[in-house]
Amino acid sequence: MLHGKVAIVTGASRGIGRAIAVAMAREGASVVINFTANESAAHETLVAVEAASGQGVVVRADVADASDCEKLVRTALDIFGKIDILVNNAGITRDNIVARMKLEEWQSVIDTNLSGAFNCAKAVMRPLLKQKSGGRIINLSSVIGQAGGAGQANYAAAKAGLIGLTKSLAKELASRQITVNAVAPGYIETEMTSVLLEDIKSDILKQIPLGRFGLPEDVAEAVVFLASERAAYITGQVIAIDGGLVMQ
Ligand code: NDP
């Protein structure tokens, strides 16, 4: 589905980002595997990408830093000569109730989860427009951005902001056949959710109509589809991948 395409996946050193990188490689894409802290994990993703018969390269960049994002895009262009797909997946949590939330906890989540996507989208825009061959931007939002979450005001605000960014970018870029969509995963089994207490997990599980937590691969399948030519007439949408948790 992605033969000959070049994709940048931010935060691809583990979890959902790794699953997306591998799924894209399996579909024929060359993948730029971004990370910021865990280089050895990013190299494990590269091994998995190569095992899926794909080509990949590991590039360190902090998405919260606009100049890092420009360097990330420049490296992708130097190595693969073009960019077709950007997946804004990098994300962090710094949970706390608002009454106790420090400004740093608020700001770091906004900087990484929301400004990070803005920085990367801005950096890919010029090459995408210059190439005149369309393109795909896919943003990782969350059910928490749609429904809110106690103790997660920073994360919810960033993920809700990503939906507004997605729709605005979709309108700005549609005339150039660049589609921009978001996915809103529910509870997916990764390091990010491994910190949840068992009783909270079992409460959440009871609310999921499909009766299980999601896997990174469940998200990757939808992202690959949105990145493909098969999704050419879909833009500005938020696709829930949550086992039916939030039905709108
Ligand atoms: P993980 O915590 O497992 O992985 C996060 C990834 O983001 C890592 O590869 C990490 O790289 C990278 N990262 C963090 N900060 C930065 C940064 N500043 N610059 C570049 N990369 C960075 O998260 P998940 O796989 O669970 O989540 C992936 C995305 O999906 C996130 O945006 C998350 O909010 C979203 N999501 C997750 C859900 C879930 O249930 N897991 C539900 C809904 C949405 P490194 O290790 O090198 O720092």
Coordinates of C-alpha atoms and ligand atoms in Angstrom, one line a residue:
M1 CA 0.0 0.0 0.0
L2 CA 3.0 2.4 0.6
H3 CA 5.4 1.1 -2.0
G4 CA 8.0 3.8 -2.8
K5 CA 6.8 6.2 -0.2
V6 CA 9.0 7.9 2.5
A7 CA 7.5 8.4 6.0
I8 CA 8.7 10.2 9.0
V9 CA 7.4 8.7 12.2
T10 CA 8.1 10.7 15.4
G11 CA 8.6 8.9 18.6
A12 CA 9.2 5.6 16.9
S13 CA 11.6 4.1 19.4
R14 CA 8.8 2.0 21.1
G15 CA 5.1 1.5 21.5
I16 CA 2.7 2.8 18.9
G17 CA 5.3 4.7 16.9
R18 CA 7.4 1.5 16.5
A19 CA 4.3 -0.5 15.4
I20 CA 3.5 2.2 12.8
A21 CA 7.1 2.3 11.5
V22 CA 7.2 -1.5 11.1
A23 CA 3.7 -1.7 9.5
M24 CA 4.7 1.0 7.1
A25 CA 7.9 -0.8 6.2
R26 CA 5.9 -4.0 5.6
E27 CA 3.8 -2.0 3.1
G28 CA 6.9 -0.9 1.2
A29 CA 7.7 2.5 2.8
S30 CA 11.1 3.8 3.7
V31 CA 10.9 5.0 7.3
V32 CA 12.6 7.8 9.3
I33 CA 12.6 6.5 12.9
N34 CA 12.7 9.5 15.2
F35 CA 13.4 9.4 19.0
T36 CA 14.7 11.8 21.5
A37 CA 16.1 9.9 24.5
N38 CA 16.3 6.2 23.9
E39 CA 18.7 5.5 21.0
S40 CA 19.1 1.8 21.5
A41 CA 15.3 1.3 21.5
A42 CA 15.2 3.3 18.2
H43 CA 17.8 0.9 16.8
E44 CA 15.6 -2.0 17.8
T45 CA 12.9 -0.4 15.7
L46 CA 15.3 -0.2 12.8
V47 CA 16.1 -3.9 13.1
A48 CA 12.3 -4.7 13.1
V49 CA 11.8 -2.4 10.0
E50 CA 14.6 -4.2 8.2
A51 CA 13.2 -7.6 9.2
A52 CA 10.0 -6.4 7.5
S53 CA 12.0 -5.9 4.3
G54 CA 11.9 -2.1 4.7
Q55 CA 14.5 0.6 4.6
G56 CA 15.0 2.8 7.6
V57 CA 17.2 5.4 9.3
V58 CA 17.3 6.5 12.9
V59 CA 17.3 10.2 13.6
R60 CA 17.4 11.9 17.0
A61 CA 15.3 15.1 17.3
D62 CA 13.3 16.6 20.1
V63 CA 10.0 17.5 18.5
A64 CA 9.5 20.3 21.0
D65 CA 12.4 22.1 19.4
A66 CA 11.5 23.6 16.0
S67 CA 15.1 23.6 14.8
D68 CA 15.5 19.9 15.6
C69 CA 12.3 19.3 13.5
E70 CA 13.9 21.2 10.6
K71 CA 17.0 19.1 10.9
L72 CA 14.9 15.9 11.0
V73 CA 13.2 16.8 7.8
R74 CA 16.5 17.9 6.1
T75 CA 18.1 14.5 7.1
A76 CA 15.1 12.6 5.7
L77 CA 15.5 14.6 2.4
D78 CA 19.2 14.1 2.2
I79 CA 18.9 10.3 2.7
F80 CA 15.7 9.5 0.8
G81 CA 15.3 12.5 -1.5
K82 CA 11.7 13.2 -0.7
I83 CA 9.0 13.0 2.0
D84 CA 5.4 11.7 1.5
I85 CA 4.1 11.0 5.0
L86 CA 4.5 12.6 8.4
V87 CA 3.1 10.8 11.5
N88 CA 3.1 13.0 14.5
N89 CA 3.2 10.3 17.2
A90 CA 5.8 11.5 19.8
G91 CA 4.0 12.1 23.1
I92 CA 4.5 12.2 26.8
T93 CA 2.3 12.4 30.0
R94 CA 2.9 14.3 33.2
D95 CA -0.3 13.5 35.0
N96 CA -1.5 15.6 38.0
I97 CA -4.8 17.2 39.1
V98 CA -4.9 20.9 38.1
A99 CA -4.8 22.1 41.7
R100 CA -1.3 20.5 42.0
M101 CA -0.1 20.7 38.4
K102 CA 3.2 22.7 38.1
L103 CA 3.5 25.0 35.2
E104 CA 6.5 22.8 34.0
E105 CA 4.2 19.8 33.9
W106 CA 1.6 21.7 31.8
Q107 CA 4.2 23.3 29.5
S108 CA 6.3 20.2 28.7
V109 CA 3.2 18.2 27.6
I110 CA 1.9 21.1 25.5
D111 CA 5.4 21.6 24.0
T112 CA 5.9 17.9 23.1
N113 CA 2.4 16.7 22.2
L114 CA 0.9 19.8 20.5
S115 CA 3.8 22.2 19.5
G116 CA 5.8 19.1 18.5
A117 CA 3.2 18.3 15.8
F118 CA 3.0 22.0 14.7
N119 CA 6.9 22.1 14.5
C120 CA 7.1 18.9 12.4
A121 CA 4.1 19.8 10.1
K122 CA 5.6 23.2 9.5
A123 CA 9.0 21.7 8.7
V124 CA 7.6 19.2 6.1
M125 CA 5.3 21.7 4.5
R126 CA 7.8 23.3 2.2
P127 CA 9.1 20.0 0.7
L128 CA 5.6 18.6 0.4
L129 CA 4.4 21.6 -1.5
K130 CA 7.5 21.7 -3.6
Q131 CA 7.2 18.1 -4.6
K132 CA 3.7 18.7 -5.9
S133 CA 2.8 15.0 -5.4
G134 CA 0.3 15.3 -2.5
G135 CA 1.1 13.9 0.9
R136 CA -0.2 12.7 4.2
I137 CA 0.0 14.1 7.7
I138 CA -1.4 11.9 10.5
N139 CA -1.6 13.1 14.1
L140 CA -1.9 10.9 17.2
S141 CA -4.7 12.4 19.3
S142 CA -6.5 10.5 22.0
V143 CA -9.8 9.6 23.5
I144 CA -8.7 11.9 26.4
G145 CA -8.6 14.8 23.9
Q146 CA -12.2 14.0 23.0
A147 CA -13.6 13.3 26.5
G148 CA -11.2 14.8 29.0
G149 CA -9.5 13.0 31.8
A150 CA -9.2 13.8 35.5
G151 CA -5.5 14.3 36.3
Q152 CA -4.7 14.8 32.6
A153 CA -5.7 18.4 31.8
N154 CA -2.4 19.1 30.2
Y155 CA -2.6 15.9 28.0
A156 CA -6.3 16.5 27.2
A157 CA -5.7 20.1 26.2
A158 CA -2.8 19.1 23.9
K159 CA -4.7 16.2 22.4
A160 CA -7.8 18.3 21.8
G161 CA -5.6 21.0 20.4
L162 CA -4.2 18.4 17.9
I163 CA -7.8 17.9 16.6
G164 CA -8.1 21.6 15.9
L165 CA -4.6 21.7 14.3
T166 CA -5.6 18.6 12.2
K167 CA -8.8 20.2 10.8
S168 CA -7.1 23.6 10.2
L169 CA -4.2 22.1 8.3
A170 CA -6.6 19.9 6.4
K171 CA -8.4 23.0 5.1
E172 CA -5.1 24.8 4.3
L173 CA -3.6 21.9 2.4
A174 CA -6.5 20.2 0.7
S175 CA -6.1 22.1 -2.6
R176 CA -2.6 20.5 -2.9
Q177 CA -3.9 17.0 -2.3
I178 CA -2.2 16.8 1.1
T179 CA -4.6 15.1 3.5
V180 CA -4.4 15.7 7.2
N181 CA -6.2 13.3 9.7
A182 CA -6.0 12.4 13.3
V183 CA -6.5 9.1 15.1
A184 CA -7.8 8.9 18.6
P185 CA -6.6 5.7 20.3
G186 CA -8.3 4.6 23.5
Y187 CA -6.2 2.5 26.0
I188 CA -3.4 0.9 24.1
E189 CA -0.9 -1.5 25.8
T190 CA 2.4 0.4 25.8
E191 CA 4.9 1.8 28.3
M192 CA 2.7 4.9 28.6
T193 CA -0.2 3.0 30.0
S194 CA 1.8 0.3 31.9
V195 CA 2.0 2.7 34.8
L196 CA -1.8 2.6 35.4
L197 CA -2.8 0.8 38.6
E198 CA -4.5 -2.6 38.2
D199 CA -7.9 -1.4 39.7
I200 CA -8.0 1.6 37.4
K201 CA -7.2 -0.7 34.4
S202 CA -10.0 -3.1 35.3
D203 CA -12.4 -0.1 35.7
I204 CA -11.4 1.1 32.2
L205 CA -11.7 -2.4 30.8
K206 CA -15.4 -2.6 31.9
Q207 CA -16.1 0.5 29.8
I208 CA -14.6 -0.9 26.5
P209 CA -17.4 -2.5 24.4
L210 CA -15.0 -4.8 22.5
G211 CA -13.8 -6.1 25.9
R212 CA -10.0 -5.7 25.6
F213 CA -7.3 -3.0 25.6
G214 CA -5.8 -2.1 22.2
L215 CA -2.5 -3.2 20.8
P216 CA 0.0 -0.8 19.1
E217 CA -0.7 -2.8 15.9
D218 CA -4.4 -1.9 16.1
V219 CA -3.4 1.7 15.8
A220 CA -0.8 1.1 13.1
E221 CA -3.3 -0.6 10.8
A222 CA -5.5 2.5 10.7
V223 CA -2.5 4.9 10.3
V224 CA -1.2 2.8 7.4
F225 CA -4.6 3.0 5.7
L226 CA -4.8 6.8 6.2
A227 CA -1.3 7.1 4.8
S228 CA -2.2 5.1 1.7
E229 CA -3.8 6.0 -1.7
R230 CA -6.9 4.2 -0.5
A231 CA -7.6 7.1 1.9
A232 CA -7.2 9.8 -0.8
Y233 CA -10.7 11.2 -0.2
I234 CA -10.5 11.4 3.6
T235 CA -9.2 14.6 5.2
G236 CA -9.8 16.6 8.4
Q237 CA -11.2 13.5 10.2
V238 CA -10.6 12.0 13.6
I239 CA -10.7 8.2 13.6
A240 CA -11.4 6.5 16.9
I241 CA -9.4 3.3 17.6
D242 CA -10.7 2.6 21.0
G243 CA -12.8 -0.6 21.0
G244 CA -15.9 1.5 21.1
L245 CA -15.0 3.4 24.3
V246 CA -16.0 6.9 22.9
M247 CA -18.8 6.8 20.4
Q248 CA -19.6 10.3 18.9
Ligands
NDP1 P1 5.3 5.6 24.6 O1 5.6 6.4 25.9 O2 5.4 4.1 24.6 O3 6.4 6.1 23.5 C1 6.5 7.5 23.3 C2 7.5 7.8 22.2 O4 7.6 9.2 22.0 C3 8.9 7.2 22.4 O5 9.4 6.7 21.2 C4 9.7 8.5 22.8 O6 11.0 8.4 22.4 C5 9.0 9.5 22.0 N1 9.1 10.9 22.5 C6 8.8 11.4 23.7 N2 9.1 12.7 23.7 C7 9.7 13.0 22.5 C8 10.2 14.2 22.0 N3 10.2 15.4 22.6 N4 10.7 14.2 20.7 C9 10.7 13.0 20.0 N5 10.2 11.9 20.5 C10 9.7 11.9 21.7 O7 3.9 6.1 24.1 P2 2.8 5.4 23.2 O8 3.4 4.5 22.2 O9 1.9 4.8 24.2 O10 2.1 6.6 22.5 C11 2.4 7.1 21.3 C12 1.4 8.3 20.9 O11 0.1 7.8 21.0 C13 1.5 9.4 21.9 O12 1.3 10.6 21.2 C14 0.4 9.2 22.9 O13 -0.1 10.3 23.5 C15 -0.7 8.6 21.9 N6 -1.7 7.8 22.6 C16 -1.3 6.7 23.3 C17 -2.3 6.0 23.9 C18 -2.0 4.8 24.8 O14 -3.0 4.2 25.4 N7 -0.8 4.3 24.8 C19 -3.7 6.3 23.8 C20 -4.0 7.5 23.0 C21 -3.0 8.2 22.4 P3 12.3 8.3 23.5 O15 12.0 7.0 24.2 O16 13.5 8.3 22.7 O17 12.2 9.5 24.4

